[in-house]
Amino acid sequence: MKTQPEANNLERIEDLENRLAEAEQLIDAIKTGEVDAFAIRSENKTEIFTLHSGDYAYRVLVENFSEGAINITEEGLIVYSNKYFHELLDLSYEKVIGTSVFDFIHPQSIETFKPLFTKAFGGQSKGEINLVAATNIIPVYISLTSLYPQLPTIGIIVTDLTEKKKNEKILEDKNKELERTILKLSDMEARNASKDEFISIASHEMKTPLTTAKGYIELLLRSLSEENQTALYATKANQALERLHDSITELLDVSKIQNGQLNYNITGFDFNELLDETMENVQHTTKNHILHKTGNISQQINGDKGRLQQVLINLLSNAIKYSPNADKVLVKIEEQDSKVQVSVQDFGIGMSKQHLDKIFDRYYRVEEHAVHFQGLGIGLYISNNIIKRHEGKMWAESEPEQGSTFYFTLPV
Amino acid sequence: MKKNILIYDDDEDILFLCKAILADYDFVVETLSKCENVLTDIQTFNPLVILMDLWIPRIGGEKAIEIIKQNESTKQTPVIIFSANANIEDISKKVNADGYIEKPFTISTFIETIQRHVG
């Protein structure tokens, strides 16, 4: 039987062994990093002991954070600031620590900050405020987290919004600019629409009396024999009205091109046949010239037949018009790779190089010829546009007094 | 049987010209400058063909053609659009017209187009 002191000693040894085991476990846990702080309760308070090796990593991380991190007491005193935060305020660490956070908040943001601060004691809060730095105001996003009950402080992560705000401002400015542009465009569109309507009404108003005049002249011509002098006058008047009609149509076309409203009705057709037919029609308008054609194509062309005929008429009429002393116009058609090339050559007045680049411009007229030849200077502009819209090309070669050759290509 | 033609146009000179041109042919021409009573006009004149201007006061030519083409008793009557509108061909297709004469016109085109529809 064991004596009493013996038994007490055994109990104490057992207790010590247990405590040793506990201590060994704790040391193991610290070694493996499972514990980085512990609380020691003594008398009426609890003290937190952190292990230097345990929070080292977090300190470094927070210190080198590319966002501001501060810790403030319930009175608002800053007890910790990372490097980023005091650099953001352009102040030294010493000027920041121990200072009230309210000193760095813009007066107009105080009322925003107060409820966020109060709310943070219950957990978390977030919001946007302005900070006052040494020389400027910094918009920031703040995220407050209570560190209670372990620490009687609030941790705040501060995100600098300067760049974001700057970008937002740029975006806002751009948006305003865009809005203004849209307004301007719709205004222009409205004005263009009324301009189009005006041209449409004007051309209608011009065509109606033209219709009447042409009709009566034609009736008059029908009632007269060809030998009658009056018939000649009537024919001249009719020709003048034809020219007027062409001018009205051309002006309307230019207006449509300008507004992108020249519509194309694309079909596949025999271009060769169109050329023959057009040459035959134009041949009737001249007594002095013979229109000769060389070449043939077998391929069909996709395009607007009416508009392409307009181009051919324009080139053939020009060739006749600008070669009053010549007796022929040569038309050549040939297939090259995946395109058709048409040329119209005259032996007339021609033009110098300086005009060649400009003759496809709107309203351009060769000055020295304008006295002798009528026209608005828009026929080639329209033709060139039509060819371009068919993904073709148009150009000219010319020598003064030698004549001109106009070319265009169309894809097959 | 008389060959009746009904022509709608708001321009008196044009209407007078049409009458003058058609005087040499075997037609009875009736001209009107308003088209809102197109159905009763057709009943009254019983035309073989109608020429319809587009820019005509009040309801306009397009609407008048729509009325003719939607009415059982008149939809068979050929309607020719008679206008200076540059898009006359497209409009003609759109409103289901039977043909068109673009102003200004030549007398031969005018006569040929009408004759094609009166048989």
Short mmCIF file of C-alpha atoms in Angstrom, two decimals:
data_model
loop_
_atom_site.label_atom_id
_atom_site.label_comp_id
_atom_site.label_asym_id
_atom_site.label_seq_id
_atom_site.Cartn_x
_atom_site.Cartn_y
_atom_site.Cartn_z
CA MET A 1 0.00 0.00 0.00
CA LYS A 2 1.26 3.39 -0.99
CA THR A 3 1.69 6.13 1.58
CA GLN A 4 -0.18 9.42 1.18
CA PRO A 5 2.86 11.57 0.18
CA GLU A 6 3.82 8.91 -2.32
CA ALA A 7 0.37 9.02 -3.88
CA ASN A 8 0.47 12.86 -4.07
CA ASN A 9 3.85 12.73 -5.78
CA LEU A 10 2.54 10.28 -8.36
CA GLU A 11 -0.41 12.59 -9.12
CA ARG A 12 1.92 15.54 -9.46
CA ILE A 13 4.21 13.58 -11.77
CA GLU A 14 1.22 12.55 -13.88
CA ASP A 15 0.01 16.17 -13.98
CA LEU A 16 3.47 17.39 -14.94
CA GLU A 17 3.75 14.72 -17.62
CA ASN A 18 0.41 15.87 -19.07
CA ARG A 19 1.48 19.50 -19.04
CA LEU A 20 4.78 18.57 -20.64
CA ALA A 21 2.94 16.71 -23.38
CA GLU A 22 0.69 19.73 -23.92
CA ALA A 23 3.71 22.02 -24.08
CA GLU A 24 5.45 19.67 -26.50
CA GLN A 25 2.31 19.68 -28.68
CA LEU A 26 2.23 23.48 -28.63
CA ILE A 27 5.89 23.70 -29.56
CA ASP A 28 5.30 21.24 -32.40
CA ALA A 29 2.36 23.33 -33.56
CA ILE A 30 4.44 26.51 -33.46
CA LYS A 31 7.24 24.73 -35.33
CA THR A 32 4.92 23.61 -38.08
CA GLY A 33 3.30 27.05 -38.28
CA GLU A 34 -0.13 25.97 -37.07
CA VAL A 35 -0.02 28.60 -34.31
CA ASP A 36 1.19 32.13 -34.69
CA ALA A 37 -0.35 33.76 -31.64
CA PHE A 38 -1.79 32.73 -28.32
CA ALA A 39 -3.78 34.31 -25.59
CA ILE A 40 -2.66 34.15 -21.99
CA ARG A 41 -5.33 34.78 -19.40
CA SER A 42 -3.94 36.41 -16.29
CA GLU A 43 -6.04 37.75 -13.47
CA ASN A 44 -8.71 39.96 -15.18
CA LYS A 45 -7.33 40.45 -18.65
CA THR A 46 -6.31 38.53 -21.69
CA GLU A 47 -3.06 39.29 -23.39
CA ILE A 48 -2.30 38.38 -26.97
CA PHE A 49 1.15 37.15 -27.72
CA THR A 50 2.08 36.94 -31.36
CA LEU A 51 4.95 34.93 -32.62
CA HIS A 52 7.33 37.09 -34.58
CA SER A 53 7.94 34.37 -37.17
CA GLY A 54 4.18 33.80 -37.46
CA ASP A 55 3.00 37.25 -38.54
CA TYR A 56 6.21 38.17 -40.33
CA ALA A 57 4.81 37.12 -43.69
CA TYR A 58 1.64 39.20 -43.21
CA ARG A 59 3.59 42.25 -42.11
CA VAL A 60 5.76 42.14 -45.21
CA LEU A 61 2.74 41.58 -47.42
CA VAL A 62 0.75 44.43 -45.93
CA GLU A 63 3.75 46.73 -45.81
CA ASN A 64 4.44 46.22 -49.52
CA PHE A 65 0.80 46.18 -50.52
CA SER A 66 0.02 48.37 -53.53
CA GLU A 67 -3.02 49.64 -51.64
CA GLY A 68 -3.15 51.66 -48.46
CA ALA A 69 -3.60 49.76 -45.18
CA ILE A 70 -4.14 51.48 -41.84
CA ASN A 71 -5.28 50.49 -38.41
CA ILE A 72 -7.22 53.03 -36.32
CA THR A 73 -8.46 53.10 -32.76
CA GLU A 74 -12.07 53.72 -31.87
CA GLU A 75 -11.20 57.42 -31.47
CA GLY A 76 -9.87 57.44 -35.01
CA LEU A 77 -6.16 57.60 -34.16
CA ILE A 78 -3.93 55.93 -36.70
CA VAL A 79 -1.83 53.28 -34.96
CA TYR A 80 -0.50 51.63 -38.11
CA SER A 81 0.02 52.78 -41.68
CA ASN A 82 1.73 50.88 -44.43
CA LYS A 83 4.21 52.53 -46.75
CA TYR A 84 1.69 52.95 -49.56
CA PHE A 85 -0.76 54.91 -47.40
CA HIS A 86 1.61 57.56 -46.09
CA GLU A 87 3.22 57.88 -49.48
CA LEU A 88 -0.23 58.34 -50.99
CA LEU A 89 -0.72 61.30 -48.63
CA ASP A 90 2.78 62.45 -49.46
CA LEU A 91 3.68 62.44 -45.77
CA SER A 92 6.27 60.69 -43.63
CA TYR A 93 5.32 57.67 -41.51
CA GLU A 94 5.88 59.72 -38.33
CA LYS A 95 3.43 62.46 -39.45
CA VAL A 96 0.73 59.86 -40.02
CA ILE A 97 1.08 57.66 -36.95
CA GLY A 98 -0.75 59.04 -33.92
CA THR A 99 -2.72 61.49 -36.05
CA SER A 100 -6.51 61.34 -36.26
CA VAL A 101 -7.74 59.81 -39.50
CA PHE A 102 -10.30 62.65 -39.60
CA ASP A 103 -7.45 65.07 -40.28
CA PHE A 104 -6.86 63.39 -43.61
CA ILE A 105 -10.50 63.23 -44.70
CA HIS A 106 -11.88 65.98 -46.90
CA PRO A 107 -14.44 68.08 -44.94
CA GLN A 108 -17.14 67.18 -47.47
CA SER A 109 -16.43 63.46 -46.94
CA ILE A 110 -16.65 63.49 -43.14
CA GLU A 111 -20.42 62.91 -43.18
CA THR A 112 -19.92 59.95 -45.50
CA PHE A 113 -17.14 58.50 -43.40
CA LYS A 114 -18.83 58.70 -39.98
CA PRO A 115 -21.59 56.11 -40.61
CA LEU A 116 -19.08 53.81 -42.33
CA PHE A 117 -16.86 54.03 -39.27
CA THR A 118 -19.76 53.31 -36.89
CA LYS A 119 -20.97 50.42 -39.02
CA ALA A 120 -17.49 48.90 -39.12
CA PHE A 121 -17.65 48.14 -35.39
CA GLY A 122 -20.38 45.65 -36.18
CA GLY A 123 -18.33 43.93 -38.85
CA GLN A 124 -17.55 45.54 -42.20
CA SER A 125 -18.39 48.63 -44.27
CA LYS A 126 -17.34 50.04 -47.63
CA GLY A 127 -17.59 53.37 -49.42
CA GLU A 128 -15.99 56.16 -51.41
CA ILE A 129 -14.53 59.30 -49.86
CA ASN A 130 -11.97 62.00 -50.63
CA LEU A 131 -8.70 62.24 -48.74
CA VAL A 132 -6.71 65.42 -48.35
CA ALA A 133 -3.05 64.93 -49.13
CA ALA A 134 -0.26 67.48 -48.65
CA THR A 135 -1.07 69.19 -51.93
CA ASN A 136 -4.07 67.56 -53.48
CA ILE A 137 -7.36 65.72 -53.04
CA ILE A 138 -7.37 61.98 -53.55
CA PRO A 139 -10.55 60.03 -54.28
CA VAL A 140 -10.38 56.64 -52.55
CA TYR A 141 -12.42 53.54 -52.02
CA ILE A 142 -12.24 52.35 -48.39
CA SER A 143 -13.01 48.95 -46.93
CA LEU A 144 -13.27 48.91 -43.12
CA THR A 145 -13.03 45.70 -41.05
CA SER A 146 -13.41 45.41 -37.29
CA LEU A 147 -10.53 43.64 -35.58
CA TYR A 148 -12.58 43.17 -32.38
CA PRO A 149 -12.47 41.36 -30.02
CA GLN A 150 -8.81 40.44 -30.51
CA LEU A 151 -7.81 44.08 -31.09
CA PRO A 152 -9.77 47.22 -30.18
CA THR A 153 -9.14 48.70 -33.64
CA ILE A 154 -10.56 48.99 -37.15
CA GLY A 155 -8.46 47.96 -40.14
CA ILE A 156 -8.96 49.99 -43.31
CA ILE A 157 -7.85 49.10 -46.83
CA VAL A 158 -7.58 52.25 -48.97
CA THR A 159 -7.75 52.00 -52.77
CA ASP A 160 -6.62 55.03 -54.78
CA LEU A 161 -9.30 55.94 -57.33
CA THR A 162 -7.42 58.86 -58.94
CA GLU A 163 -6.68 56.94 -62.18
CA LYS A 164 -10.14 55.41 -62.26
CA LYS A 165 -11.79 58.81 -61.75
CA LYS A 166 -9.53 60.31 -64.39
CA ASN A 167 -10.58 57.56 -66.82
CA GLU A 168 -14.18 58.02 -65.84
CA LYS A 169 -13.85 61.72 -66.52
CA ILE A 170 -12.26 61.03 -69.90
CA LEU A 171 -15.02 58.54 -70.67
CA GLU A 172 -17.66 61.00 -69.56
CA ASP A 173 -16.11 63.74 -71.71
CA LYS A 174 -15.93 61.36 -74.67
CA ASN A 175 -19.54 60.39 -74.12
CA LYS A 176 -20.59 64.02 -74.06
CA GLU A 177 -18.58 64.64 -77.21
CA LEU A 178 -20.21 61.62 -78.84
CA GLU A 179 -23.64 62.88 -77.82
CA ARG A 180 -22.86 66.28 -79.34
CA THR A 181 -21.65 64.59 -82.56
CA ILE A 182 -24.80 62.48 -82.75
CA LEU A 183 -26.92 65.57 -82.27
CA LYS A 184 -24.96 67.37 -84.97
CA LEU A 185 -25.29 64.38 -87.31
CA SER A 186 -29.01 64.04 -86.82
CA ASP A 187 -29.33 67.75 -87.40
CA MET A 188 -27.30 67.41 -90.59
CA GLU A 189 -29.38 64.42 -91.59
CA ALA A 190 -32.55 66.43 -91.09
CA ARG A 191 -31.13 69.28 -93.14
CA ASN A 192 -29.93 66.85 -95.82
CA ALA A 193 -33.36 65.24 -95.89
CA SER A 194 -34.98 68.61 -96.47
CA LYS A 195 -32.32 69.40 -99.11
CA ASP A 196 -33.12 66.09 -100.83
CA GLU A 197 -36.80 66.85 -100.66
CA PHE A 198 -36.12 70.29 -102.11
CA ILE A 199 -34.14 68.80 -105.01
CA SER A 200 -36.82 66.22 -105.58
CA ILE A 201 -39.56 68.88 -105.62
CA ALA A 202 -37.44 71.26 -107.71
CA SER A 203 -36.70 68.59 -110.32
CA HIS A 204 -40.38 67.64 -110.42
CA GLU A 205 -41.35 71.29 -110.82
CA MET A 206 -38.86 71.67 -113.68
CA LYS A 207 -39.88 68.46 -115.39
CA THR A 208 -43.60 69.25 -115.48
CA PRO A 209 -43.42 72.36 -117.73
CA LEU A 210 -40.67 70.60 -119.71
CA THR A 211 -43.08 67.74 -120.37
CA THR A 212 -45.72 70.14 -121.65
CA ALA A 213 -43.30 72.10 -123.86
CA LYS A 214 -41.76 68.95 -125.33
CA GLY A 215 -45.18 67.45 -125.94
CA TYR A 216 -46.48 70.49 -127.85
CA ILE A 217 -43.31 70.80 -129.90
CA GLU A 218 -43.57 67.15 -130.85
CA LEU A 219 -47.22 67.68 -131.81
CA LEU A 220 -46.17 70.69 -133.86
CA LEU A 221 -43.45 68.65 -135.60
CA ARG A 222 -45.97 65.95 -136.47
CA SER A 223 -48.20 68.50 -138.14
CA LEU A 224 -45.42 69.96 -140.31
CA SER A 225 -43.69 68.55 -143.33
CA GLU A 226 -39.92 68.15 -143.00
CA GLU A 227 -39.22 70.80 -145.65
CA ASN A 228 -41.09 73.46 -143.69
CA GLN A 229 -38.77 76.02 -142.09
CA THR A 230 -40.95 75.97 -138.95
CA ALA A 231 -40.20 72.27 -138.58
CA LEU A 232 -36.50 73.09 -138.36
CA TYR A 233 -37.20 75.64 -135.63
CA ALA A 234 -39.32 73.15 -133.75
CA THR A 235 -36.58 70.51 -134.05
CA LYS A 236 -34.05 72.96 -132.62
CA ALA A 237 -36.38 73.81 -129.77
CA ASN A 238 -36.91 70.11 -129.10
CA GLN A 239 -33.15 69.49 -128.98
CA ALA A 240 -32.73 72.37 -126.54
CA LEU A 241 -35.42 70.87 -124.32
CA GLU A 242 -33.68 67.47 -124.51
CA ARG A 243 -30.52 69.11 -123.23
CA LEU A 244 -32.45 70.79 -120.45
CA HIS A 245 -33.94 67.43 -119.51
CA ASP A 246 -30.49 65.81 -119.45
CA SER A 247 -29.18 68.60 -117.22
CA ILE A 248 -32.04 68.20 -114.76
CA THR A 249 -31.47 64.44 -114.67
CA GLU A 250 -27.71 64.92 -114.16
CA LEU A 251 -28.24 67.39 -111.33
CA LEU A 252 -30.60 64.97 -109.67
CA ASP A 253 -28.01 62.18 -110.09
CA VAL A 254 -25.26 64.32 -108.54
CA SER A 255 -27.51 65.11 -105.61
CA LYS A 256 -28.22 61.39 -105.19
CA ILE A 257 -24.51 60.50 -105.38
CA GLN A 258 -23.74 63.17 -102.79
CA ASN A 259 -26.28 61.67 -100.45
CA GLY A 260 -25.44 58.05 -101.25
CA GLN A 261 -28.92 57.54 -102.63
CA LEU A 262 -28.10 56.53 -106.19
CA ASN A 263 -29.70 53.09 -106.22
CA TYR A 264 -28.33 50.24 -108.26
CA ASN A 265 -30.42 47.47 -109.68
CA ILE A 266 -27.86 44.69 -110.24
CA THR A 267 -28.58 41.92 -112.74
CA GLY A 268 -26.48 39.66 -114.94
CA PHE A 269 -26.60 40.70 -118.60
CA ASP A 270 -24.81 40.58 -121.94
CA PHE A 271 -22.58 43.66 -121.93
CA ASN A 272 -21.62 43.19 -125.56
CA GLU A 273 -25.24 43.47 -126.58
CA LEU A 274 -25.69 46.61 -124.44
CA LEU A 275 -22.66 48.22 -126.11
CA ASP A 276 -23.96 47.42 -129.63
CA GLU A 277 -27.42 48.73 -128.80
CA THR A 278 -26.07 51.93 -127.22
CA MET A 279 -23.69 52.61 -130.12
CA GLU A 280 -26.57 52.22 -132.52
CA ASN A 281 -28.67 54.73 -130.57
CA VAL A 282 -25.85 57.27 -130.29
CA GLN A 283 -25.00 56.83 -134.00
CA HIS A 284 -28.41 58.38 -134.77
CA THR A 285 -27.40 61.59 -133.00
CA THR A 286 -24.46 62.36 -135.32
CA LYS A 287 -24.16 62.82 -139.05
CA ASN A 288 -20.42 63.52 -139.12
CA HIS A 289 -19.07 60.58 -137.16
CA ILE A 290 -19.06 56.85 -137.71
CA LEU A 291 -18.81 54.81 -134.53
CA HIS A 292 -16.52 51.80 -135.03
CA LYS A 293 -16.34 48.88 -132.67
CA THR A 294 -13.55 46.34 -132.33
CA GLY A 295 -13.47 43.32 -130.05
CA ASN A 296 -16.12 41.23 -128.37
CA ILE A 297 -16.65 39.66 -125.02
CA SER A 298 -18.51 36.48 -124.28
CA GLN A 299 -18.76 36.83 -120.48
CA GLN A 300 -21.83 38.18 -118.77
CA ILE A 301 -21.50 41.20 -116.53
CA ASN A 302 -23.21 41.81 -113.22
CA GLY A 303 -24.30 45.39 -112.90
CA ASP A 304 -26.97 48.02 -113.33
CA LYS A 305 -27.72 47.92 -117.03
CA GLY A 306 -29.35 51.36 -117.14
CA ARG A 307 -26.52 53.05 -115.24
CA LEU A 308 -23.81 51.37 -117.35
CA GLN A 309 -25.63 52.45 -120.48
CA GLN A 310 -25.59 55.98 -119.03
CA VAL A 311 -21.76 55.71 -118.79
CA LEU A 312 -21.47 54.51 -122.41
CA ILE A 313 -23.76 57.28 -123.67
CA ASN A 314 -21.74 59.84 -121.70
CA LEU A 315 -18.40 58.68 -123.15
CA LEU A 316 -19.72 58.33 -126.72
CA SER A 317 -21.48 61.72 -126.65
CA ASN A 318 -18.37 63.38 -125.23
CA ALA A 319 -16.23 61.79 -127.97
CA ILE A 320 -18.58 63.19 -130.62
CA LYS A 321 -18.98 66.55 -128.92
CA TYR A 322 -15.27 67.21 -128.46
CA SER A 323 -14.23 66.14 -131.97
CA PRO A 324 -16.37 68.36 -134.22
CA ASN A 325 -13.96 68.05 -137.14
CA ALA A 326 -13.34 64.32 -136.91
CA ASP A 327 -15.27 61.62 -138.72
CA LYS A 328 -14.91 58.64 -136.44
CA VAL A 329 -15.00 57.39 -132.87
CA LEU A 330 -13.26 54.10 -132.05
CA VAL A 331 -14.70 51.80 -129.42
CA LYS A 332 -12.70 48.84 -128.24
CA ILE A 333 -13.84 46.09 -125.90
CA GLU A 334 -11.61 43.32 -124.59
CA GLU A 335 -11.38 40.78 -121.84
CA GLN A 336 -8.34 40.98 -119.56
CA ASP A 337 -7.87 38.45 -116.75
CA SER A 338 -11.03 38.73 -114.71
CA LYS A 339 -12.20 42.02 -116.12
CA VAL A 340 -13.60 43.72 -119.19
CA GLN A 341 -11.92 46.83 -120.54
CA VAL A 342 -13.74 49.33 -122.72
CA SER A 343 -12.11 52.29 -124.43
CA VAL A 344 -13.66 55.15 -126.39
CA GLN A 345 -11.22 57.07 -128.56
CA ASP A 346 -11.85 60.31 -130.37
CA PHE A 347 -9.67 62.43 -132.66
CA GLY A 348 -10.73 65.79 -131.38
CA ILE A 349 -9.43 68.70 -129.39
CA GLY A 350 -7.94 66.64 -126.57
CA MET A 351 -6.53 68.26 -123.45
CA SER A 352 -3.25 68.79 -121.64
CA LYS A 353 -1.99 66.65 -118.73
CA GLN A 354 -2.94 69.23 -116.11
CA HIS A 355 -6.63 68.68 -116.81
CA LEU A 356 -6.51 64.88 -116.98
CA ASP A 357 -6.50 64.38 -113.21
CA LYS A 358 -9.36 66.77 -112.65
CA ILE A 359 -11.88 65.91 -115.34
CA PHE A 360 -13.59 63.36 -113.05
CA ASP A 361 -14.13 66.03 -110.39
CA ARG A 362 -17.56 67.48 -109.90
CA TYR A 363 -18.25 70.67 -111.93
CA TYR A 364 -14.74 70.60 -113.47
CA ARG A 365 -14.58 72.01 -116.95
CA VAL A 366 -11.53 72.56 -119.17
CA GLU A 367 -11.50 76.33 -119.20
CA GLU A 368 -10.26 76.93 -122.76
CA HIS A 369 -13.01 74.62 -124.09
CA ALA A 370 -15.86 75.86 -121.95
CA VAL A 371 -16.53 78.78 -124.29
CA HIS A 372 -17.19 76.52 -127.25
CA PHE A 373 -18.73 73.48 -125.59
CA GLN A 374 -21.75 73.51 -123.33
CA GLY A 375 -22.16 71.41 -120.25
CA LEU A 376 -22.25 71.38 -116.48
CA GLY A 377 -19.07 69.38 -115.96
CA ILE A 378 -20.80 66.58 -114.12
CA GLY A 379 -21.17 63.83 -116.75
CA LEU A 380 -17.74 62.25 -116.10
CA TYR A 381 -18.16 62.70 -112.36
CA ILE A 382 -21.36 60.65 -112.51
CA SER A 383 -19.84 58.05 -114.89
CA ASN A 384 -16.75 57.63 -112.72
CA ASN A 385 -18.99 57.15 -109.68
CA ILE A 386 -21.08 54.54 -111.44
CA ILE A 387 -17.96 52.61 -112.52
CA LYS A 388 -16.48 52.84 -109.02
CA ARG A 389 -19.69 51.46 -107.56
CA HIS A 390 -19.31 48.51 -109.94
CA GLU A 391 -15.80 48.00 -108.50
CA GLY A 392 -14.27 49.10 -111.79
CA LYS A 393 -11.81 51.83 -112.72
CA MET A 394 -12.01 54.79 -115.09
CA TRP A 395 -9.20 56.88 -116.54
CA ALA A 396 -8.23 58.88 -119.60
CA GLU A 397 -5.30 59.57 -121.91
CA SER A 398 -5.15 62.69 -124.02
CA GLU A 399 -2.97 65.01 -126.07
CA PRO A 400 -4.06 68.50 -127.12
CA GLU A 401 -5.27 68.49 -130.73
CA GLN A 402 -4.69 64.70 -130.94
CA GLY A 403 -7.83 63.55 -129.19
CA SER A 404 -8.69 61.65 -126.04
CA THR A 405 -9.19 58.04 -125.06
CA PHE A 406 -11.39 57.19 -122.10
CA TYR A 407 -11.06 53.78 -120.50
CA PHE A 408 -13.03 51.86 -117.94
CA THR A 409 -12.88 48.37 -116.55
CA LEU A 410 -15.55 46.21 -114.98
CA PRO A 411 -15.07 42.95 -113.09
CA VAL A 412 -16.50 39.90 -114.88
CA MET B 1 -67.26 50.37 -128.45
CA LYS B 2 -65.69 53.58 -127.19
CA LYS B 3 -62.22 53.33 -125.75
CA ASN B 4 -62.36 55.34 -122.56
CA ILE B 5 -59.20 56.64 -120.94
CA LEU B 6 -59.15 58.30 -117.54
CA ILE B 7 -56.19 60.57 -116.82
CA TYR B 8 -55.41 62.01 -113.37
CA ASP B 9 -52.99 64.94 -113.17
CA ASP B 10 -53.02 68.16 -111.19
CA ASP B 11 -51.37 70.11 -114.03
CA GLU B 12 -53.93 71.52 -116.43
CA ASP B 13 -51.35 72.00 -119.21
CA ILE B 14 -50.39 68.34 -119.08
CA LEU B 15 -54.05 67.27 -119.21
CA PHE B 16 -54.68 69.54 -122.17
CA LEU B 17 -51.59 68.14 -123.93
CA CYS B 18 -52.75 64.56 -123.36
CA LYS B 19 -56.12 65.37 -124.89
CA ALA B 20 -54.39 67.00 -127.85
CA ILE B 21 -52.15 63.98 -128.45
CA LEU B 22 -54.98 61.49 -128.09
CA ALA B 23 -57.33 63.50 -130.32
CA ASP B 24 -55.80 61.78 -133.36
CA TYR B 25 -56.64 58.38 -131.94
CA ASP B 26 -59.79 56.47 -131.32
CA PHE B 27 -60.09 57.33 -127.61
CA VAL B 28 -62.54 59.12 -125.40
CA VAL B 29 -60.42 61.00 -122.87
CA GLU B 30 -61.61 62.10 -119.46
CA THR B 31 -59.22 64.15 -117.34
CA LEU B 32 -59.43 64.80 -113.61
CA SER B 33 -57.22 66.78 -111.25
CA LYS B 34 -58.35 65.05 -108.04
CA CYS B 35 -58.19 61.37 -107.26
CA GLU B 36 -59.91 60.86 -103.92
CA ASN B 37 -63.14 59.61 -105.52
CA VAL B 38 -61.34 57.16 -107.76
CA LEU B 39 -63.87 54.33 -107.25
CA THR B 40 -66.90 56.43 -108.27
CA ASP B 41 -64.87 57.98 -111.12
CA ILE B 42 -64.23 54.47 -112.48
CA GLN B 43 -67.90 53.62 -112.11
CA THR B 44 -68.89 56.79 -113.97
CA PHE B 45 -66.39 56.65 -116.84
CA ASN B 46 -65.73 52.93 -117.09
CA PRO B 47 -62.17 53.41 -118.45
CA LEU B 48 -60.16 50.75 -120.29
CA VAL B 49 -57.01 52.22 -118.81
CA ILE B 50 -56.12 54.79 -116.16
CA LEU B 51 -53.13 57.16 -116.17
CA MET B 52 -52.29 58.28 -112.65
CA ASP B 53 -49.96 61.09 -111.62
CA LEU B 54 -48.22 60.53 -108.25
CA TRP B 55 -48.06 64.08 -106.89
CA ILE B 56 -51.71 64.83 -106.85
CA PRO B 57 -53.42 66.79 -104.06
CA ARG B 58 -55.02 65.21 -101.01
CA ILE B 59 -54.58 61.42 -101.05
CA GLY B 60 -51.85 61.21 -103.76
CA GLY B 61 -51.52 58.81 -106.68
CA GLU B 62 -49.96 55.93 -104.73
CA LYS B 63 -52.91 55.76 -102.34
CA ALA B 64 -55.40 56.00 -105.21
CA ILE B 65 -53.75 53.03 -106.96
CA GLU B 66 -53.86 51.08 -103.72
CA ILE B 67 -57.60 51.73 -103.49
CA ILE B 68 -58.16 50.63 -107.11
CA LYS B 69 -56.09 47.46 -106.67
CA GLN B 70 -57.80 46.50 -103.41
CA ASN B 71 -61.32 46.79 -104.75
CA GLU B 72 -62.79 43.66 -106.31
CA SER B 73 -64.72 45.49 -109.03
CA THR B 74 -61.86 47.82 -110.10
CA LYS B 75 -58.67 45.80 -109.56
CA GLN B 76 -58.69 44.48 -113.15
CA THR B 77 -58.54 47.99 -114.62
CA PRO B 78 -54.98 48.65 -115.87
CA VAL B 79 -53.30 51.57 -114.08
CA ILE B 80 -50.28 53.33 -115.63
CA ILE B 81 -48.23 55.61 -113.41
CA PHE B 82 -47.74 58.97 -115.11
CA SER B 83 -45.05 60.92 -113.29
CA ALA B 84 -41.79 62.86 -113.35
CA ASN B 85 -40.57 60.93 -110.30
CA ALA B 86 -37.09 59.52 -110.97
CA ASN B 87 -37.95 56.34 -109.04
CA ILE B 88 -41.03 55.68 -111.12
CA GLU B 89 -39.99 52.11 -111.98
CA ASP B 90 -39.54 51.11 -108.32
CA ILE B 91 -42.77 52.80 -107.28
CA SER B 92 -44.59 51.10 -110.12
CA LYS B 93 -43.45 47.69 -108.84
CA LYS B 94 -44.20 48.61 -105.25
CA VAL B 95 -47.81 49.60 -105.81
CA ASN B 96 -48.40 46.84 -108.34
CA ALA B 97 -49.16 49.23 -111.21
CA ASP B 98 -49.55 47.81 -114.69
CA GLY B 99 -47.01 50.14 -116.29
CA TYR B 100 -45.51 53.62 -116.20
CA ILE B 101 -44.90 56.64 -118.42
CA GLU B 102 -42.07 58.85 -117.19
CA LYS B 103 -42.35 62.58 -117.78
CA PRO B 104 -41.10 64.08 -119.99
CA PHE B 105 -42.20 61.50 -122.51
CA THR B 106 -42.15 61.13 -126.27
CA ILE B 107 -45.48 60.89 -128.05
CA SER B 108 -44.61 57.47 -129.41
CA THR B 109 -43.85 56.06 -125.95
CA PHE B 110 -47.03 57.62 -124.63
CA ILE B 111 -49.24 56.10 -127.33
CA GLU B 112 -47.48 52.71 -127.32
CA THR B 113 -47.81 52.30 -123.57
CA ILE B 114 -51.50 53.14 -123.61
CA GLN B 115 -52.24 50.91 -126.58
CA ARG B 116 -50.45 47.98 -124.95
CA HIS B 117 -53.06 48.08 -122.20
CA VAL B 118 -56.23 48.67 -124.18
CA GLY B 119 -55.52 45.85 -126.60
#
